[in-house]
XYZ file of C-alpha atoms in Angstrom:
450
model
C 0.000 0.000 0.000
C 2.701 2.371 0.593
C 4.447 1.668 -2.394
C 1.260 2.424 -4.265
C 0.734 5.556 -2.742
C 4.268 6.350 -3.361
C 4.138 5.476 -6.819
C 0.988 7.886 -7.396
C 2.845 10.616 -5.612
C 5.475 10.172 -7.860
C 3.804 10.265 -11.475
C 1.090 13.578 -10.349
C 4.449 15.445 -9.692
C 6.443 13.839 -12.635
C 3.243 14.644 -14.543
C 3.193 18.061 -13.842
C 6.868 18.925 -14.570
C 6.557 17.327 -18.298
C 3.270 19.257 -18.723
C 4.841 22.573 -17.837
C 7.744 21.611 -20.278
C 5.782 21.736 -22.968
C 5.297 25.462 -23.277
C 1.532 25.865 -24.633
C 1.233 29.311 -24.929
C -2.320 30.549 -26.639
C -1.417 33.645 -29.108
C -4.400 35.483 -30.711
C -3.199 35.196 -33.895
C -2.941 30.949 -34.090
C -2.099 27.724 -32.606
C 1.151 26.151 -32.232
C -0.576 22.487 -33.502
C 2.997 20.807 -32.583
C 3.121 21.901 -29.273
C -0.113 21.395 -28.334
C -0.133 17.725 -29.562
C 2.461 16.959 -27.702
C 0.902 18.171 -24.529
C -2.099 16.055 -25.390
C 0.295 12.926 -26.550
C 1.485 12.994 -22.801
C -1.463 13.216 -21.151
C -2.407 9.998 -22.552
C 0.526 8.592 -21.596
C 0.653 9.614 -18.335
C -2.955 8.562 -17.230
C -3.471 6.194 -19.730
C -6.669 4.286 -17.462
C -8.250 7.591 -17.794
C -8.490 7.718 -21.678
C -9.416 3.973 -21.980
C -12.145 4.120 -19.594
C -13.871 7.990 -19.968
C -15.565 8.840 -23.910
C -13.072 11.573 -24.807
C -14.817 14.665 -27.259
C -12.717 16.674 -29.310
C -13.706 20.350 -28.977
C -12.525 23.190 -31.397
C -8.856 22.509 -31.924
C -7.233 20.880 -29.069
C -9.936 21.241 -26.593
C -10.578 17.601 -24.716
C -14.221 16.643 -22.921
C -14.245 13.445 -21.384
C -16.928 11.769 -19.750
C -17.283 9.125 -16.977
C -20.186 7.408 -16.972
C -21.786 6.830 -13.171
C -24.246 5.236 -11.923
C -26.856 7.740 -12.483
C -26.414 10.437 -15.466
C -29.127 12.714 -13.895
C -27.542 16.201 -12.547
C -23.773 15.148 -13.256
C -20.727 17.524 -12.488
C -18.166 19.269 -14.551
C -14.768 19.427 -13.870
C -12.828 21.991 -15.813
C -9.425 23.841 -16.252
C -7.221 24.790 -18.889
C -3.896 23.485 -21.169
C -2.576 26.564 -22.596
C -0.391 29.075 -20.915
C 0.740 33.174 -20.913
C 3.908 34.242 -22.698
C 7.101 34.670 -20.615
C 7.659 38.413 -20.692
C 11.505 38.485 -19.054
C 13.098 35.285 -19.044
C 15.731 36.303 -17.133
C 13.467 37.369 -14.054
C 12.742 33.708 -13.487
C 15.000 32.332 -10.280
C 14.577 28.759 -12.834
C 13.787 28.898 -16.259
C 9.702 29.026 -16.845
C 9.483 25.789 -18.806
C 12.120 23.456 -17.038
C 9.175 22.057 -14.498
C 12.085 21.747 -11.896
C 11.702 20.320 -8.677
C 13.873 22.244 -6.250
C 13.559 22.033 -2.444
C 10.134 20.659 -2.780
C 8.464 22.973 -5.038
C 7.677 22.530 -8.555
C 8.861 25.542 -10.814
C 7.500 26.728 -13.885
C 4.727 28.591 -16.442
C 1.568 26.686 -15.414
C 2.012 25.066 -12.340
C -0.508 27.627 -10.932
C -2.240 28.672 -13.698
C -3.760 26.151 -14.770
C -1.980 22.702 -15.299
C -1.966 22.278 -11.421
C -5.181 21.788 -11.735
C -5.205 19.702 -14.986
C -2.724 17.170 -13.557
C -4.505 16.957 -10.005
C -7.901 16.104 -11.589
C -6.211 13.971 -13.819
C -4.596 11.974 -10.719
C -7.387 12.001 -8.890
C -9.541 10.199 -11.913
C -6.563 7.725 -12.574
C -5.916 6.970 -9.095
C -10.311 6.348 -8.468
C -10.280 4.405 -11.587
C -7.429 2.219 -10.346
C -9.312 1.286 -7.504
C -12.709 0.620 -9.226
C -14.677 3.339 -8.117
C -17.663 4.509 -9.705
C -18.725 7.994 -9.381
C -22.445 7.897 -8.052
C -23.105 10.629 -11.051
C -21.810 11.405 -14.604
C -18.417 13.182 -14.066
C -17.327 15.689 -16.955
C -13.953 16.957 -17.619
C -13.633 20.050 -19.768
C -10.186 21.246 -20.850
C -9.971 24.081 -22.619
C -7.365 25.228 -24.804
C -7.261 28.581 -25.434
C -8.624 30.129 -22.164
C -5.330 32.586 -21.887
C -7.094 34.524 -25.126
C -10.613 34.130 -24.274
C -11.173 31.584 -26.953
C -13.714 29.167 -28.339
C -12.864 25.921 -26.647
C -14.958 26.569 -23.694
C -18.396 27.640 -25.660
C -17.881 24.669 -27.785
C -17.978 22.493 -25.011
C -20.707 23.997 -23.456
C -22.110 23.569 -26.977
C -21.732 19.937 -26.854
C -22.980 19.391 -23.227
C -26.353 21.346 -23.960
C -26.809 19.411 -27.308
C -26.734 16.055 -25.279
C -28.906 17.692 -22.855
C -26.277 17.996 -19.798
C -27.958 20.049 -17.442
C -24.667 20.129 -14.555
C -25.502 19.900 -10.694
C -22.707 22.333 -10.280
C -19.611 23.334 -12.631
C -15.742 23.741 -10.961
C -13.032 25.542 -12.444
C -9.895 27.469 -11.207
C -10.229 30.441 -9.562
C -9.972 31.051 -5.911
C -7.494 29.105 -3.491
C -6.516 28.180 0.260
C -5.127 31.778 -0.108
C -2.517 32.390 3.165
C -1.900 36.755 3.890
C -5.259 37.521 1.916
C -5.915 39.616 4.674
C -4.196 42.189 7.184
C -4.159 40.427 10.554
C -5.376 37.230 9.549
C -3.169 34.719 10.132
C -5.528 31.824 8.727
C -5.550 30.845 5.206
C -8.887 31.811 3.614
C -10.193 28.994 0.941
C -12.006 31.227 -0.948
C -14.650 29.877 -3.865
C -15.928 32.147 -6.902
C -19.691 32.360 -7.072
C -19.461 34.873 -9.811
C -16.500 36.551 -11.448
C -16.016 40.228 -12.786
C -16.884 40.700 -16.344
C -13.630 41.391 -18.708
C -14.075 44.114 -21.440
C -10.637 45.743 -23.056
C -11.140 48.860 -24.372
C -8.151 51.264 -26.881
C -8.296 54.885 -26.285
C -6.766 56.364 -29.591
C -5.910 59.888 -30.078
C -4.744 61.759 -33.641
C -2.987 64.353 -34.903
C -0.186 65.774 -37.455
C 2.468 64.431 -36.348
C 6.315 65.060 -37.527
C 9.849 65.827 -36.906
C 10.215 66.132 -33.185
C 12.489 69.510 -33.077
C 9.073 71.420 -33.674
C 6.325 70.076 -31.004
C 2.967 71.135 -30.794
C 0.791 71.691 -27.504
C -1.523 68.876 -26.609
C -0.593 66.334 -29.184
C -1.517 62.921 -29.022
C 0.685 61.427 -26.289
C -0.296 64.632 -24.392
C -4.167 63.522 -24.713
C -3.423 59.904 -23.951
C -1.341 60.594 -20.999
C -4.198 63.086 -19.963
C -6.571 60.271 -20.951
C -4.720 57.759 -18.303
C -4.316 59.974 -15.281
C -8.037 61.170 -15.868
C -8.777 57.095 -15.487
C -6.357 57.202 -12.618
C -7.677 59.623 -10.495
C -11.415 59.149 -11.200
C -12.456 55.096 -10.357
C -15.702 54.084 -10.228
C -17.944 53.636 -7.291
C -17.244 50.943 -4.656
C -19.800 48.334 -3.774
C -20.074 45.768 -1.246
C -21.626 42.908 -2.823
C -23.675 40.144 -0.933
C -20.707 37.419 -1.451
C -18.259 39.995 0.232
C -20.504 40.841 3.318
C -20.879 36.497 4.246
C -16.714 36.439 3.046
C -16.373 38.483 5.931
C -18.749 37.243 8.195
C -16.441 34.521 8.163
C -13.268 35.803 8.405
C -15.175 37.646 11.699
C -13.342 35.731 14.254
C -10.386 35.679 12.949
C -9.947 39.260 12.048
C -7.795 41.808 14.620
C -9.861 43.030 17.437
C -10.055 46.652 15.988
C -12.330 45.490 13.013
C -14.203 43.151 13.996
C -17.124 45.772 15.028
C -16.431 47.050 11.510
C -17.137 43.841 10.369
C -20.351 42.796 12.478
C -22.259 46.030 11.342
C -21.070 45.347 7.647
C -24.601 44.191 6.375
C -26.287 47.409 7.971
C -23.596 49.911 7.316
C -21.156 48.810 4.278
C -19.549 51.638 3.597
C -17.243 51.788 6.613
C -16.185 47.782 5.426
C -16.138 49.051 2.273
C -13.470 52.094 3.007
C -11.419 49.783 5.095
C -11.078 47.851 1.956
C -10.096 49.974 -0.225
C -7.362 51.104 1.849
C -6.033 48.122 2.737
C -4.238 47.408 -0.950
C -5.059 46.394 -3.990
C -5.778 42.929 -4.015
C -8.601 43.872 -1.460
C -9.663 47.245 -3.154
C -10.742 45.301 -6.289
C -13.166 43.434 -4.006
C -15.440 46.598 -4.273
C -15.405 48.384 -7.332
C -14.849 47.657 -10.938
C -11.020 48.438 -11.901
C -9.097 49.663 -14.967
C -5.741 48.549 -15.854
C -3.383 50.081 -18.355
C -1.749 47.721 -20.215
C -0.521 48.595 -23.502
C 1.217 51.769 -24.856
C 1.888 52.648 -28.897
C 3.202 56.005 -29.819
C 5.723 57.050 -32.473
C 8.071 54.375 -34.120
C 11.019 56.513 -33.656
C 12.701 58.665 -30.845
C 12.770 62.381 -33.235
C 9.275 61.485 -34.676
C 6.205 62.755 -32.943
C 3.199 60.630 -32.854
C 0.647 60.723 -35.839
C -1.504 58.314 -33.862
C -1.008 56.982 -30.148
C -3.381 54.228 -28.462
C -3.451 52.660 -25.004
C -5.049 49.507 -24.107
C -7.252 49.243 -21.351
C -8.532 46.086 -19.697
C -11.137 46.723 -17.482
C -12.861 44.158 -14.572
C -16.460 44.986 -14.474
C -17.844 44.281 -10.875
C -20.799 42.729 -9.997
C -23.738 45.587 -9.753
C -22.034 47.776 -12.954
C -22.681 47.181 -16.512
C -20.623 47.135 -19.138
C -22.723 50.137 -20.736
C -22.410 52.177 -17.587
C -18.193 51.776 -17.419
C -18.088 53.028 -21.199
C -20.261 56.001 -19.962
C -17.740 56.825 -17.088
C -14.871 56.237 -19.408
C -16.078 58.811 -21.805
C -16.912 61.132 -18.698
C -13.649 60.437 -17.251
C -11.157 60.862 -20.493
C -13.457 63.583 -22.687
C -13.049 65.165 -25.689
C -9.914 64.453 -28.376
C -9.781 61.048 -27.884
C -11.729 57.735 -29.793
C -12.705 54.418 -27.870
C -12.778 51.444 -29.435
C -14.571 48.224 -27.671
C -12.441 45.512 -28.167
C -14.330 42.999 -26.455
C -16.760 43.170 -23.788
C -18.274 41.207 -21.209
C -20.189 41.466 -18.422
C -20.113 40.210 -14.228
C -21.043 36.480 -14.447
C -24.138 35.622 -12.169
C -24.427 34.794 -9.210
C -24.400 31.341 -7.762
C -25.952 29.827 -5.034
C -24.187 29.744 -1.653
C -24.397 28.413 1.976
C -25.112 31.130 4.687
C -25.991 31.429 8.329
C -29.652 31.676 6.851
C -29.582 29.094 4.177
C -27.786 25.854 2.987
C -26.904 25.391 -0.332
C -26.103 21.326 -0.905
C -23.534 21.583 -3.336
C -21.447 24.797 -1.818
C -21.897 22.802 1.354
C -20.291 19.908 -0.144
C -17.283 22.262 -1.701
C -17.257 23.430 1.737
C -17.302 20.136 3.973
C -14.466 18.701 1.189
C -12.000 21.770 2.073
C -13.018 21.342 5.889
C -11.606 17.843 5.503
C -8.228 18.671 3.033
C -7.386 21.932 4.476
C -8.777 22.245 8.371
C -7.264 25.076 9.280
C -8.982 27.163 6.282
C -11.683 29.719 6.093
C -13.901 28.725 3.312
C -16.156 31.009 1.998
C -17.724 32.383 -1.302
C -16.044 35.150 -2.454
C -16.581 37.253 -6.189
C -13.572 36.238 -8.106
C -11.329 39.439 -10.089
C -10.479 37.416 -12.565
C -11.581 35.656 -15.490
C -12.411 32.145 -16.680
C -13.775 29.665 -19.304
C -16.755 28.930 -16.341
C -18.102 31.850 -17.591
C -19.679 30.187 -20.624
C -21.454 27.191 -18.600
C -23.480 30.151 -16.352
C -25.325 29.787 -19.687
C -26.349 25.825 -18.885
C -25.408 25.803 -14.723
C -26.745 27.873 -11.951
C -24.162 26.708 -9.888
C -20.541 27.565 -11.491
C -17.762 27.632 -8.777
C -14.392 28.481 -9.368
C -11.727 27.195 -6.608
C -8.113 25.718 -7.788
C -7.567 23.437 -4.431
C -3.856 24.520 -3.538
C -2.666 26.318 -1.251
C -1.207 29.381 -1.910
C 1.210 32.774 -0.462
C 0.530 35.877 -1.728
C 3.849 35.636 -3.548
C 2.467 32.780 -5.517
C -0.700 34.506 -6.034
C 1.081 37.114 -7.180
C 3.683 35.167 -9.463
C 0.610 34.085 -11.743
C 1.459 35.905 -14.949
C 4.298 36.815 -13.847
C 7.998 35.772 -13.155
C 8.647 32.677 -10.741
C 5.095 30.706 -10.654
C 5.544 28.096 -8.558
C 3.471 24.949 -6.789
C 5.026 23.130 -3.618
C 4.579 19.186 -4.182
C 2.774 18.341 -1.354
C 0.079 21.241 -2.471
C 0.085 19.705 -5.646
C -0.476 16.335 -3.735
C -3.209 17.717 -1.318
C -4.968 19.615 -4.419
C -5.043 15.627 -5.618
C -6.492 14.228 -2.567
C -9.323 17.076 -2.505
C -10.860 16.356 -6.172
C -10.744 12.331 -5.422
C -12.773 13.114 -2.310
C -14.913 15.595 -3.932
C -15.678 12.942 -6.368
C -16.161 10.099 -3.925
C -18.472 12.044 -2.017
C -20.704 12.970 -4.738
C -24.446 11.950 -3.935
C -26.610 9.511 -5.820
């Protein structure tokens, strides 16, 4: 028995490493078919029960859906996370290169290991590891893996597609998202397992300003740089209004006992009075600032293509989270207020705050965000859990349109440096969190009800 269990720790990690060696990255403009087959080629090989066993659906190009057939196909569950990748920006940031899926001092180092093969290989482990033993799920157990969530793709709606063409109507839907998150929180000393029950709608915007242009020894007064850089500090210094939505107020309810003795009243009267929680928020940082209001981010600048040329056109991109309460109608409206006259927006894409799923409160059970809840209780016992609305964005988003329940929780525990590594430089998983992130979707699965 120890052997066996040995052996399993041994290929999830080994799994993971030649996963995140294989550097699927999803680029707007194509696929990298050779990359991405080779990804898929070792999947198979490394949990080969699981694609002899579950009916495997191609979706769009290199999207898989499996199903596993249980012993009842009546309100099954989906399983989902995602094979591709973000570009490396600075190679030379990384403390081990971002594709080398080394193992040093216990942690697993690499692009993906957080976001999201983690959670590819620990549902795949989980699955080969129940299937080894002969279990049968007591429902229908999906897997969707999508392949080009990194650029908002079409893997995901093709799946969901598929599932509503069979007539799959999910009990609930679980994808990445939240975490056993450890410093969330000034004061708190307890990790927090937070679990999406909505996420923030994702719309980009480009702010484009004109002009004449030319040689750069005769500069004229507000010129297009000058009106984009006006255009940024006017989105700087003029954010949208905070809220303090329903899944915040019960996230701190929580977190009540646990907070420093200072806030705690704050806390209590939060449901009556929410704008003192609400300031306290906002203060505290970033991370929890974006809890309560809808937040634009400036992330790409084009001016002139030369030092002594001035700028016939310059455009910056904006990518904006759209909290739950606004509309994606009302931001444009405050962006227009907000940068004024001389300079064009152009919608990109848009999308609105997911919906809201049911949750468990003082007041009222919910049975399957009591059985997300109960399954974390058991993996992680000194978390927090509680429902939370997620900042970022995910494939789930499509399968609102066939699921009232979509959650979004990756089951690994993570700092805030790791949390903060994801897109970044350094992402990095420790082994045994890979290993407990394992253990939590086979329970989750064996505890499924008939």
């Amino acid at each position: 028995m120890e052997a066996m269990r040995e052996a399993r720790r041994e290929r999830a990690v080994e799994a993971l490493q030649a996963a995140v060696r294989i550097p699927t990255v999803s680029r707007r403009d194509g696929v990298d078919t050779e990359v991405f087959d080779a990804l898929l080629a070792e999947l198979e090989r490394r949990f080969p029960l699981l694609h002899e066993r579950l009916e495997l659906t191609r979706v769009h190009t290199h999207g898989l859906l499996f199903r596993w057939p249980g012993a009842s196909d009546a309100q099954p569950v989906v399983l989902m996370a995602h094979l591709d990748v973000v570009p490396i920006e600075d190679e030379s940031r990384w403390t081990h290169p971002p594709f080398s899926g080394a193992v040093v001092d216990g942690v697993v180092w690499g692009r993906g290991t957080l976001d999201d093969k983690g959670c590819v290989v620990a549902i795949c482990a989980a699955v080969e590891e129940l299937l080894e033993d002969g279990h049968e799920p007591a429902r229908d157990v999906w897997l969707s893996f999508g392949c080009d969530e990194e650029v908002f793709g079409q893997a995901a709606p093709e799946a969901v597609a598929v599932l509503r063409e069979r007539g799959v109507e999910p009990w609930f839907v679980l994808d990445e998202g939240g975490a056993v998150a450890g410093g969330a929180f000034p004061g708190v000393s307890a990790p927090v397992a937070v679990v999406g029950v909505t996420e923030k709608g994702v719309t980009s915007l480009l702010l484009r300003a004109e002009g004449r242009g030319g040689h750069a020894s005769t500069p004229a007064r507000n010129g297009p740089t000058a009106r984009i850089a006006k255009a940024i500090t006017a989105l700087e210094s003029s954010p949208m209004a905070p809220a303090l939505p329903a899944p915040t107020v019960e996230l701190f309810r929580r977190l009540g006992p646990h907070l420093p003795l200072p806030l705690r009243p704050v806390v209590a009267a939060a449901a009556r009075v929410p704008a003192v929680l609400t300031r306290t928020l906002l203060a505290a940082g970033p991370e929890t600032a974006a809890m309560v209001r809808t937040t634009f981010a400036v992330t790409t600048l084009e001016g002139s293509p030369a030092l002594n040329v001035i700028a016939g056109s310059a455009t910056v991109g904006v990518n904006i989270r759209v909290m739950v309460g606004d509309t994606v109608e009302s931001v444009l409206e405050h962006v227009r207020r907000a940068v004024g006259r001389g300079v064009d927006i152009e919608v990109v894409e848009e999308g609105e705050a997911s919906p809201l799923s049911p949750y468990s409160t003082a007041e009222h059970a919910d049975p399957a965000f009591d059985l997300l809840e109960t399954t974390i209780g058991e993996v992680f016992p000194d978390a927090v859990p509680s429902p939370y609305v997620m900042m970022a964005g995910t494939d789930s988003r499509h399968f609102t349109e066939i699921c009232e329940r979509v959650y979004r929780f990756a089951p690994f525990r993570m700092s805030k440096a790791q949390r903060e590594a994801i897109h970044s430089h350094d992402e990095h998983l420790g082994v045994e969190d890979l290993l407990d992130g394992v253990a939590w979707y086979r329970l989750l699965i064996e505890r499924l009800p008939a």
